[in-house]
DNA sequence: TACAGAAACTTCACGGCGTATAGTTTCTGC
DNA sequence: GCAGAAACTATACGCCGTGAAGTTTCTGTA
């Protein structure tokens, strides 16, 4: 091995090419949806043969899996950042910031949202383990933080909760329980329900199903947030 | 034209073949998802050439559009039936019946749910008009009925509503306002929000995103319904 | 009943897709 | 300087939707 590492050169080129493949794939996705991610189109864009990509990803599904991971991570970063940017003193503001960041990200990256949450791509089957679930967990952990922030106000609404820890995935609890030791199972259930609420409204909007019903999905979402904080018993801010 | 109508024979065969194409397409979809709907596979199954199908549907997207219409109509029928099967006297039971019918249909016909609400198929673009929006409207009208049933209890929660009629699609209002003349815009917004809630939870479940978080999505959904009726101010039954 | 024409269907062809196999070029470390 | 690995290309196969042209079968009418 030389001083500057000529072996490192190959490796660097490899990393760069891998990055370019992903970059081109994401660009194709942004302009034509998840289905536009074809090896041949990527190769065409890069001045390569489609088969060259097989040196970097064993199969198209592996490429898609990697992209899902990256995009999901970007979403998790966005909502985390919105959360961190607000003060813990005002739960309502925090929750609204998180939710708005979620929706805004989805509207800015509709194809990314589809990639993550839709049929990702023709016959794609999600692998069991891997890093994409990690990003999902980050989002869920963020949601639990949201529920935790509301819990002091909301706890009395859930006295007769039917949930216990066995109702949840161990992998999720592993992340969540250490972070929020005092939180009961009912709060995790609340977090998942809120996830469902927000996901539903956003996904109907992103997929265009709202367009034929309402002209102002924005208003609908803000109403949702207002009702959410109110339902959670959080005093209105200002 | 003969007495029994020999022209009618051609027509009957035509109708039958059209029906068979759709039947086979739905079967393919049920077993392999929306992407398994290929003209060649359908033709193979029917002992025909793929191009023969062009005599019945101008393009594959038109076939898919027809299927979406049929499947969406089936969903609308299912929830309508559940609604009709319950008494108007107990709004909580009615609402829960409607929502459970929605979720159950989705779990029994996951591929149908994907066809309706997902990326329907690789590059498919939904046409503007057509009968599929009609089924969507039926579902939304059902939801409005749901909101209407709850409105006597829930109205005082929405005194400072920000909605007016211009926030909604005229086509929707055309259906909804005659059916529920006394309902304010806020109730329609509530209906759409409830749609979002239910759609979100069900779609996360159908697409498998819940599987890595909770082991009992059923419990989560029932909790959702319990909280929903409670939030709407409907007295708990029994 | 014979026949023109329409309808139903097949054959052939094109380009696009993922991907397997085999061959070629280019780089790297000794 | 050279063996071997790594990167990449060429060719091929079987899928796909779809267009054009040809063939068979049915049907209403003369």
PDB file of C-alpha atoms (C1' of nucleotides) in Angstrom, chain B residues 1 6-7 9-10 38-40 44 51 54 59-60, chain D residues 15-21 24-29:
ATOM      1  CA  UNK B   1     -82.591  -8.105 -37.222  1.00  0.00           C
ATOM      2  CA  UNK B   6     -78.742 -12.443 -33.680  1.00  0.00           C
ATOM      3  CA  UNK B   7     -77.047  -9.102 -33.249  1.00  0.00           C
ATOM      4  CA  UNK B   9     -75.692 -12.733 -29.602  1.00  0.00           C
ATOM      5  CA  UNK B  10     -72.524 -10.930 -30.588  1.00  0.00           C
ATOM      6  CA  UNK B  38     -50.668  -7.769 -17.423  1.00  0.00           C
ATOM      7  CA  UNK B  39     -52.458  -8.130 -20.695  1.00  0.00           C
ATOM      8  CA  UNK B  40     -50.269 -11.083 -21.611  1.00  0.00           C
ATOM      9  CA  UNK B  44     -52.543 -16.601 -21.368  1.00  0.00           C
ATOM     10  CA  UNK B  51     -53.664  -8.212 -28.580  1.00  0.00           C
ATOM     11  CA  UNK B  54     -57.366  -4.512 -27.341  1.00  0.00           C
ATOM     12  CA  UNK B  59     -55.225   0.228 -23.432  1.00  0.00           C
ATOM     13  CA  UNK B  60     -54.096  -1.434 -20.258  1.00  0.00           C
TER      14      UNK B  60
ATOM     15  C1'  DC D  15     -40.962 -10.630 -19.696  1.00  0.00           C
ATOM     16  C1'  DC D  16     -43.895  -6.370 -20.793  1.00  0.00           C
ATOM     17  C1'  DG D  17     -47.342  -2.851 -23.720  1.00  0.00           C
ATOM     18  C1'  DT D  18     -48.610  -1.818 -28.116  1.00  0.00           C
ATOM     19  C1'  DG D  19     -48.906  -0.850 -33.289  1.00  0.00           C
ATOM     20  C1'  DA D  20     -49.763  -2.712 -38.113  1.00  0.00           C
ATOM     21  C1'  DA D  21     -51.224  -6.071 -41.066  1.00  0.00           C
ATOM     22  C1'  DT D  24     -60.852 -16.257 -39.742  1.00  0.00           C
ATOM     23  C1'  DT D  25     -65.646 -16.142 -38.301  1.00  0.00           C
ATOM     24  C1'  DC D  26     -69.960 -14.207 -37.899  1.00  0.00           C
ATOM     25  C1'  DT D  27     -74.129 -11.399 -39.639  1.00  0.00           C
ATOM     26  C1'  DG D  28     -77.445  -8.701 -42.061  1.00  0.00           C
ATOM     27  C1'  DT D  29     -78.952  -8.047 -46.604  1.00  0.00           C
TER      28       DT D  29
END
